[in-house]
Coordinates of C-alpha atoms in Angstrom, one line a residue:
S1459 CA 19.8 40.2 19.7
Y1460 CA 18.4 40.0 23.4
T1461 CA 19.0 38.0 26.2
N1462 CA 17.0 38.0 29.3
D1463 CA 19.9 36.6 31.7
H1464 CA 19.0 40.3 33.4
L1465 CA 16.0 38.9 35.4
S1466 CA 17.0 38.8 39.6
E1467 CA 15.7 37.1 42.3
N1468 CA 14.1 40.3 43.3
N1469 CA 12.5 40.6 39.9
P1470 CA 10.2 38.2 38.8
E1471 CA 9.3 36.5 36.4
K1472 CA 6.7 37.5 33.8
Q1473 CA 4.6 35.7 31.1
L1474 CA 3.1 36.0 27.6
M1475 CA 0.9 33.7 25.8
V1476 CA 0.3 34.2 22.1
F1477 CA -2.2 32.8 20.6
I1478 CA -0.9 32.8 17.3
T1479 CA -3.3 30.9 15.4
G1480 CA -7.2 30.1 15.4
K1481 CA -6.5 27.4 12.4
C1482 CA -5.9 23.6 13.7
N1483 CA -6.1 20.9 11.0
L1484 CA -8.0 18.3 13.8
N1485 CA -11.4 19.9 15.5
C1486 CA -11.9 18.2 18.8
A1487 CA -15.3 18.7 20.1
Y1488 CA -13.7 19.7 23.7
C1489 CA -11.2 22.4 22.8
F1490 CA -11.4 25.5 24.2
S1491 CA -10.7 27.0 21.1
N1492 CA -13.4 26.1 19.6
D1493 CA -14.4 29.8 18.7
L1494 CA -11.3 31.4 17.8
A1495 CA -11.5 33.1 14.0
P1496 CA -9.2 30.6 12.7
K1497 CA -6.4 33.7 11.5
D1498 CA -3.1 33.9 11.9
V1499 CA -0.9 36.8 14.0
S1500 CA 1.2 38.2 11.1
L1501 CA 4.9 38.6 11.5
S1502 CA 4.4 42.5 12.4
A1503 CA 2.4 41.6 14.8
F1504 CA 4.2 39.3 16.3
E1505 CA 8.2 41.4 15.9
V1506 CA 6.5 44.3 17.8
I1507 CA 4.9 41.3 21.1
V1508 CA 8.5 39.6 21.4
N1509 CA 10.4 43.2 21.1
W1510 CA 7.7 44.9 23.9
A1511 CA 8.6 41.9 26.4
A1512 CA 12.1 42.2 25.8
S1513 CA 11.9 45.6 26.6
N1514 CA 10.3 44.8 29.6
D1515 CA 11.7 42.1 31.5
I1516 CA 9.0 39.6 30.4
S1517 CA 10.8 36.6 30.8
G1518 CA 8.7 34.2 28.7
I1519 CA 6.7 33.8 25.7
T1520 CA 4.4 30.4 24.9
L1521 CA 2.7 30.0 21.5
C1522 CA -1.0 29.0 21.7
G1523 CA -3.9 28.2 19.3
G1524 CA -5.5 26.5 18.2
E1525 CA -3.0 24.4 16.6
P1526 CA 0.8 26.7 17.1
T1527 CA 2.1 24.9 14.6
A1528 CA -0.7 25.3 12.2
H1529 CA 0.5 28.8 11.3
K1530 CA 1.8 29.2 8.3
N1531 CA 5.1 31.2 9.0
F1532 CA 5.4 28.7 12.6
N1533 CA 9.4 28.6 11.6
D1534 CA 9.5 32.6 11.0
L1535 CA 8.1 33.0 14.6
L1536 CA 10.5 31.2 16.3
F1537 CA 13.9 32.7 14.0
I1538 CA 12.3 35.7 15.9
L1539 CA 12.4 34.6 19.1
K1540 CA 15.6 33.7 18.7
K1541 CA 16.3 36.2 18.0
Y1542 CA 15.3 38.3 21.2
G1543 CA 17.1 35.8 22.5
Y1544 CA 13.8 33.5 24.0
R1545 CA 13.5 29.8 24.0
T1546 CA 9.8 29.3 24.3
Y1547 CA 7.8 26.0 25.0
F1548 CA 3.9 24.9 23.7
A1549 CA 1.4 22.4 23.6
S1550 CA 0.7 20.7 20.4
N1551 CA -1.1 18.0 18.5
F1552 CA 2.5 16.7 16.8
T1553 CA 0.7 15.7 13.9
I1554 CA 1.2 18.8 11.4
D1555 CA 3.0 18.1 8.5
N1556 CA 6.4 16.0 10.4
A1557 CA 8.9 18.3 8.2
L1558 CA 7.9 21.1 9.6
A1559 CA 10.0 19.7 13.0
D1560 CA 13.1 19.3 11.2
H1561 CA 13.0 23.2 12.5
F1562 CA 12.6 22.2 16.3
T1563 CA 16.0 23.0 18.1
K1564 CA 16.1 23.1 21.9
D1565 CA 18.1 26.3 21.1
V1566 CA 14.6 27.4 20.6
I1567 CA 12.2 25.7 22.3
S1568 CA 12.4 24.5 25.7
K1569 CA 9.5 22.0 25.7
I1570 CA 7.0 20.6 24.2
F1571 CA 3.6 19.2 25.4
I1572 CA 1.9 16.4 23.3
H1573 CA -1.2 16.5 23.1
L1574 CA -3.3 12.7 22.4
T1575 CA -6.2 13.9 20.7
D1576 CA -9.1 11.2 19.8
Y1577 CA -8.1 11.7 16.6
T1578 CA -5.1 10.4 16.6
L1579 CA -5.5 7.6 18.6
E1580 CA -7.5 6.9 16.0
N1581 CA -5.9 7.3 13.1
P1582 CA -2.5 5.5 11.8
L1583 CA -1.7 8.0 9.5
L1584 CA -1.9 10.8 11.7
K1585 CA -0.3 8.5 14.3
D1586 CA 2.9 7.7 12.4
I1587 CA 3.6 11.4 12.2
L1588 CA 3.4 12.2 15.6
F1589 CA 5.5 9.0 16.1
S1590 CA 8.0 10.6 13.7
N1591 CA 7.6 14.1 15.7
I1592 CA 8.8 12.9 18.6
A1593 CA 11.4 10.7 17.3
H1594 CA 13.0 13.7 15.6
S1595 CA 12.5 16.4 18.6
K1596 CA 13.9 13.8 21.2
Q1597 CA 17.4 13.9 19.2
Q1598 CA 17.6 17.2 19.4
G1599 CA 17.2 17.3 23.1
I1600 CA 13.6 19.1 23.7
D1601 CA 11.7 17.9 27.0
L1602 CA 8.8 16.3 26.0
T1603 CA 5.6 15.7 28.2
I1604 CA 2.4 13.9 27.1
R1605 CA -1.0 15.6 26.8
T1606 CA -3.8 14.2 27.3
N1607 CA -7.6 15.5 27.7
I1608 CA -10.3 13.2 30.2
T1609 CA -14.1 14.6 28.5
N1610 CA -16.2 11.9 29.7
K1611 CA -15.9 8.7 32.9
N1612 CA -13.6 6.4 30.4
P1613 CA -10.7 7.8 29.7
P1614 CA -8.3 6.1 26.5
M1615 CA -5.9 4.9 29.5
D1616 CA -4.7 2.2 28.1
E1617 CA -3.7 3.7 25.1
W1618 CA -2.2 6.5 26.3
F1619 CA 0.2 4.4 27.9
D1620 CA 1.0 2.6 25.4
I1621 CA 1.9 5.7 23.4
M1622 CA 4.0 6.6 26.2
K1623 CA 6.0 3.4 27.0
A1624 CA 6.5 3.8 23.0
T1625 CA 8.4 6.7 23.3
N1626 CA 10.6 6.4 26.2
I1627 CA 8.1 9.9 27.3
P1628 CA 6.6 9.1 30.8
Y1629 CA 5.6 12.2 31.4
L1630 CA 1.8 12.8 31.3
N1631 CA -0.4 16.1 31.9
V1632 CA -4.1 15.7 32.7
A1633 CA -6.3 17.9 32.7
L1634 CA -10.7 17.5 33.0
T1635 CA -11.4 20.2 29.5
F1636 CA -13.1 24.0 31.0
P1637 CA -15.7 25.7 28.6
A1638 CA -14.5 28.0 25.6
K1639 CA -15.9 32.1 25.9
N1640 CA -19.1 30.4 24.3
A1641 CA -19.4 27.5 26.5
N1642 CA -19.8 25.8 23.0
N1643 CA -17.5 23.3 22.9
R1644 CA -17.7 19.4 25.8
F1645 CA -16.4 20.7 29.0
I1646 CA -16.5 19.1 32.4
D1647 CA -19.5 21.5 34.5
A1648 CA -17.3 22.3 38.0
E1649 CA -20.6 20.4 39.6
S1650 CA -19.6 17.7 38.3
F1651 CA -15.8 18.1 39.1
I1652 CA -17.0 14.9 41.8
E1653 CA -18.3 12.7 40.0
Y1654 CA -14.7 12.2 38.3
A1655 CA -12.7 12.0 41.4
P1656 CA -13.0 7.7 41.3
I1657 CA -11.1 8.1 37.4
I1658 CA -8.5 10.7 38.8
K1659 CA -8.0 8.4 41.4
Q1660 CA -7.4 5.5 38.6
L1661 CA -5.5 6.9 36.4
I1662 CA -3.6 8.5 40.1
Q1663 CA -3.1 4.3 40.6
R1664 CA -2.3 3.8 36.5
A1665 CA 0.6 6.2 36.3
G1666 CA 1.8 4.9 39.2
E1667 CA 2.3 0.9 38.2
N1668 CA 3.3 2.6 34.5
G1669 CA 6.5 4.8 35.5
V1670 CA 4.5 7.9 34.8
F1671 CA 4.8 11.0 36.4
L1672 CA 1.7 12.8 36.4
S1673 CA 0.7 16.5 36.5
F1674 CA -2.2 18.3 36.3
A1675 CA -2.7 21.2 33.7
K1676 CA -5.2 22.2 35.7
P1677 CA -6.3 22.7 39.6
I1678 CA -8.5 20.6 40.6
P1679 CA -10.2 21.1 43.9
L1680 CA -9.0 18.5 46.8
C1681 CA -12.5 17.9 47.5
I1682 CA -14.3 15.9 45.5
F1683 CA -11.7 13.3 47.2
D1684 CA -11.3 11.8 50.8
K1685 CA -8.9 12.6 53.1
D1686 CA -6.6 10.4 51.9
T1687 CA -7.0 11.1 48.8
Q1688 CA -5.8 14.3 49.7
H1689 CA -3.1 14.3 51.9
F1690 CA -1.4 12.6 49.2
L1691 CA -2.3 15.0 47.0
L1692 CA -1.4 17.8 49.0
S1693 CA 2.0 16.2 49.9
D1694 CA 3.7 16.2 45.8
R1695 CA 3.9 19.9 44.3
R1696 CA 3.2 18.7 40.9
F1697 CA -0.7 18.6 42.0
H1698 CA -2.0 21.5 43.4
P1699 CA -6.0 22.5 43.9
I1700 CA -5.3 26.3 43.2
C1701 CA -3.4 28.1 39.9
G1702 CA -0.4 26.7 39.1
I1703 CA 1.3 29.6 37.8
H1704 CA 3.1 30.8 41.0
Y1705 CA 4.6 27.3 41.1
E1706 CA 6.8 28.9 38.4
K1707 CA 7.5 32.3 40.4
C1708 CA 5.6 33.7 37.5
T1709 CA 3.6 36.1 38.8
Y1710 CA 1.3 37.3 35.4
N1711 CA 0.2 35.2 32.5
V1712 CA -1.3 37.6 30.2
C1713 CA -2.9 36.7 26.5
I1714 CA -2.8 37.9 23.4
T1715 CA -5.3 36.4 21.1
P1716 CA -4.2 37.3 17.4
E1717 CA -6.2 40.1 17.1
M1718 CA -4.3 41.9 19.2
N1719 CA -7.1 41.4 21.9
M1720 CA -5.6 40.6 25.6
H1721 CA -7.0 38.6 28.5
P1722 CA -5.5 38.1 32.1
C1723 CA -6.1 34.2 31.5
L1724 CA -5.9 31.1 29.6
G1725 CA -9.4 29.9 30.6
L1726 CA -10.9 33.8 30.7
T1727 CA -10.8 34.2 27.3
G1728 CA -14.1 36.4 26.9
S1729 CA -12.5 39.1 29.5
S1730 CA -10.6 41.1 27.5
L1731 CA -8.2 44.0 29.4

């Protein structure tokens, strides 16, 4: 068994993001992973990655997809991580069969970003599975954050906050959607960001009214806001206009796909190393 306790303050943290599958049970039009091959990373390949990480002072391994829990051996991947002394975090739509969550424990999962999709909001069955998975994960003491995407100028804020109130999750992580490798998903072009400034300001206000701790998953340039809003955002470390990896003291965030290709960033999956 390996442990990562040997890392010191003078030894910067490094993180690997492993795209363990390109499969997903949903088909969101805005997904940046929609052009990933629908295949799983093999258990042997995953253990090679984790073994290498443990031998090279990689302090964090996060799982990505597709939908990570759609991997046919997801629980075995968790076992491998635990074997090498890792705790992981990942984003999930949380609508895969809720029996899977029986294996979610805080000794191997530190945090889950729960992605509220349009499909989930519109489908009572998916919403029931979502609530069941959330309840189990909360019982296990796993940190949970609601994750949403702004894909148009009329985002379903009321529904977001209703679900957060019903599940007692006070953390909301939001992003403007960005392009996939081939830009064949529905995304917000950077030149259009300024048009979304009023929506983001409204979201900030609504979050405050609902006692919600809001953060941005992707950098949003401050220049699209008025000066008062700029000062407000700069005063809170949850809102940053540049990539936030360094806020967590990570120096690398290399991404590995199921085909074992490597990319320098979540948003640059078209550029292999």
